[in-house]
Amino acid sequence: MTQHNPIETVAQRIAQSLRRHDVEFIFGQSLPSAVILAAEAIDIRQIAYRQENMGGAMADGYARVSGKVGVVAAQNGPAATLLVPPLAEALKASVPIVALVQDVERDQTDRNAFQDLDQIALFQSCTKWVRRVTVPERIEDYVDAAFTAATSGRAGPAALLLPADLLRTEAGAAAVARSRNLGHWPLDRIRPSDGALAEAASLIASAQAPIVIAGGGVHCGGAAVELVALQQDACLPVFTTNMGKGAVDEYHPLSAGVLGSLVGPRSLGRHSSALVEAADLVLLIGTRTNQNGTDNWRQIPPGATVVHIDVDPVEIGRNYESLRLVGDARETLAALRVALSGVDLTRRHADRARLEECIAAYWRRFEHDRRDVATSRSRPIRPERLMAELQDLLTEDVTVVADASYSSMWVLGQLRAPASGMRFITPRGLAGLGWGVPLAIGAKAARPDRPVIAIVGNGGFAHSWAELETMIRMKLPVTIVVLNNGILGFQRHAETVKFGNFTSACHFAEVDHAKLAEACGCPAVRVDDPGELAYHLQRGMEQGPLLIEVMTDPAAHPPLSLFAKMDEAA
């Protein structure tokens, strides 16, 4: 009796390709239905978001924490347009996402079909690569090309447009069988030439006052271990950018914390910036030297020699002429350590005791400056008090996620990383409001056995309330802390500094966020007594999920340089 093999559709071939690339989740909403059904049939789980913008951010958080590609799926037309913001964030933040987007049937293009749109043009500005597939036999070629684009070089998003009729079509035999797993990142490990590394090692050894500024590329490249070894071997003080937070243990005697624009009164940077100002050599690692990371490009001394490690050759020299070390952060740091083993580091070691005392003094002054607010019993609650209570619960297993604006700044400037490689996830690529909750859900999907806590403001949380239902339905328990000051904090304070007044959009009506959470099935509590913070934070992180609405002081703002003169005059 002759047995006939069932016909394999393009959608089924896509699902098989995804499994080959170790995809375990698709952040989707049932569309493209043919792909989702085929994926679920082979145990690829759909995490069904409520809105595409949030689904893209979930894929982002998953990719950052898992080391795999985040996959998001969406319908054509208006759904596709909502993927633009999270893909743009991923493009700027160097996070690999593959977006599978349904498109109209092939013979309906340019006929004003329902929800037809030029999606190639739509995604060209926010992805590294976008293609529309039309040939069934080449579907694996295109899936692999999307994953290659997302994970190679400087990681980022890729979009694959899938006509609805193509997905139902028989896949046919591929010209070349594909078997490679391209789902982990970085895909390639490259390093600079020996000559460039030797020059960098010589410059570091002979410098009077070298420093390191480590960016998000350390996390992207899995380079934390090598950075810690460099810090120790060469006795180099290490600062991090906002996205580099957690790259080194901030209790290490040569760790000087986050700098950037956090240099106002009651900040660590107000003291530690002296070390940058005195530097004659700055080693940049995996940083875009962007505006916030350099406090408006003012922090690196104009007379300092700059050595820049980055996987993206275009970023090196963009804002500071540099010795170019083009390469993956992990491989380049490993090779640089080998080069440093061949030079005399006596000067570096002789200066270690002085550096350690300087850095310890910076931390002591910081703790002294913020003691009144970090221990405050006032109501409404000071955010610094919340951060002080959270600090006691931090371990290397905890992932801390923050929304954009003040939430990020409180986390980055007030918490101290207790271990190298610890993850602090913040949307600093474009810093769009509302992504804290979905980033946290994605991070929890990546590490379901580890606690995830999200710090979000009331303004940003309004963008993502609906995803509480997603969190509960998908059983991805996160502790969510909503800082409710009743206002758009940064907007009001920045407008006050710049214009002496603020617009009518800066104040909100009263919202009971705890009741919103409970309506979605999420346990919640509203806290207005700072003495209750520790109990509820621990409860959330041990039991979860839990939403903690903290009634915070509307006058409180992070110590940003923008507000420094206003604070000093107060």
XYZ file of N, CA and C in Angstrom, residues 9-11 32 34 76 102-109 132-136 161-171:
90
model
N 2.591 23.041 3.992
C 2.343 24.404 3.531
C 3.518 25.304 3.871
N 3.508 26.487 3.279
C 4.537 27.485 3.591
C 4.493 27.835 5.075
N 3.287 27.965 5.636
C 3.172 28.283 7.061
C 3.825 27.214 7.913
N -0.204 36.201 11.650
C -0.868 35.426 10.612
C -1.340 34.062 11.167
N -2.316 31.233 9.946
C -1.739 29.990 9.426
C -0.399 29.687 10.092
N -1.574 42.612 8.891
C -1.224 43.739 8.023
C -2.066 44.965 8.372
N 1.754 39.612 8.423
C 0.896 39.198 7.313
C 0.751 40.332 6.306
N 0.625 39.968 5.050
C 0.395 40.957 3.998
C -0.791 40.484 3.162
N -1.322 41.373 2.350
C -2.466 41.004 1.512
C -2.041 39.944 0.502
N -3.009 39.269 -0.056
C -2.701 38.210 -1.015
C -1.974 38.784 -2.225
N -1.169 37.954 -2.824
C -0.239 38.444 -3.840
C -0.938 39.117 -5.019
N -2.119 38.625 -5.408
C -2.783 39.231 -6.561
C -3.658 40.428 -6.182
N -3.611 40.815 -4.887
C -4.396 41.961 -4.429
C -3.554 43.219 -4.213
N -2.257 43.096 -4.374
C -1.374 44.238 -4.150
C -1.730 45.395 -5.093
N 9.471 41.044 1.311
C 8.173 40.416 1.084
C 8.423 39.133 0.305
N 7.932 38.024 0.825
C 8.172 36.732 0.184
C 7.065 36.457 -0.830
N 7.444 36.008 -1.991
C 6.449 35.680 -3.027
C 6.623 34.280 -3.592
N 7.779 33.662 -3.354
C 8.074 32.351 -3.947
C 8.066 31.288 -2.845
N 7.140 30.325 -2.887
C 7.039 29.336 -1.812
C 8.322 28.547 -1.567
N 7.558 39.970 5.447
C 6.180 40.190 5.048
C 5.660 38.950 4.334
N 4.516 38.427 4.798
C 4.021 37.128 4.362
C 2.609 37.262 3.779
N 2.470 37.268 2.456
C 1.146 37.324 1.856
C 0.270 36.170 2.351
N -0.985 36.473 2.644
C -1.871 35.485 3.259
C -2.045 34.238 2.392
N -2.159 34.417 1.073
C -2.342 33.248 0.215
C -1.084 32.403 0.132
N 0.086 33.028 0.219
C 1.347 32.290 0.181
C 1.411 31.288 1.324
N 0.922 31.674 2.492
C 1.019 30.826 3.680
C 0.233 29.532 3.520
N -0.817 29.552 2.690
C -1.642 28.358 2.487
C -1.118 27.483 1.341
N -0.113 28.005 0.651
C 0.415 27.336 -0.540
C 1.330 26.179 -0.156
N 1.390 25.167 -0.988
C 2.348 24.079 -0.759
C 3.766 24.625 -0.821
N 4.578 24.241 0.142
C 5.926 24.807 0.243
C 6.813 24.369 -0.909
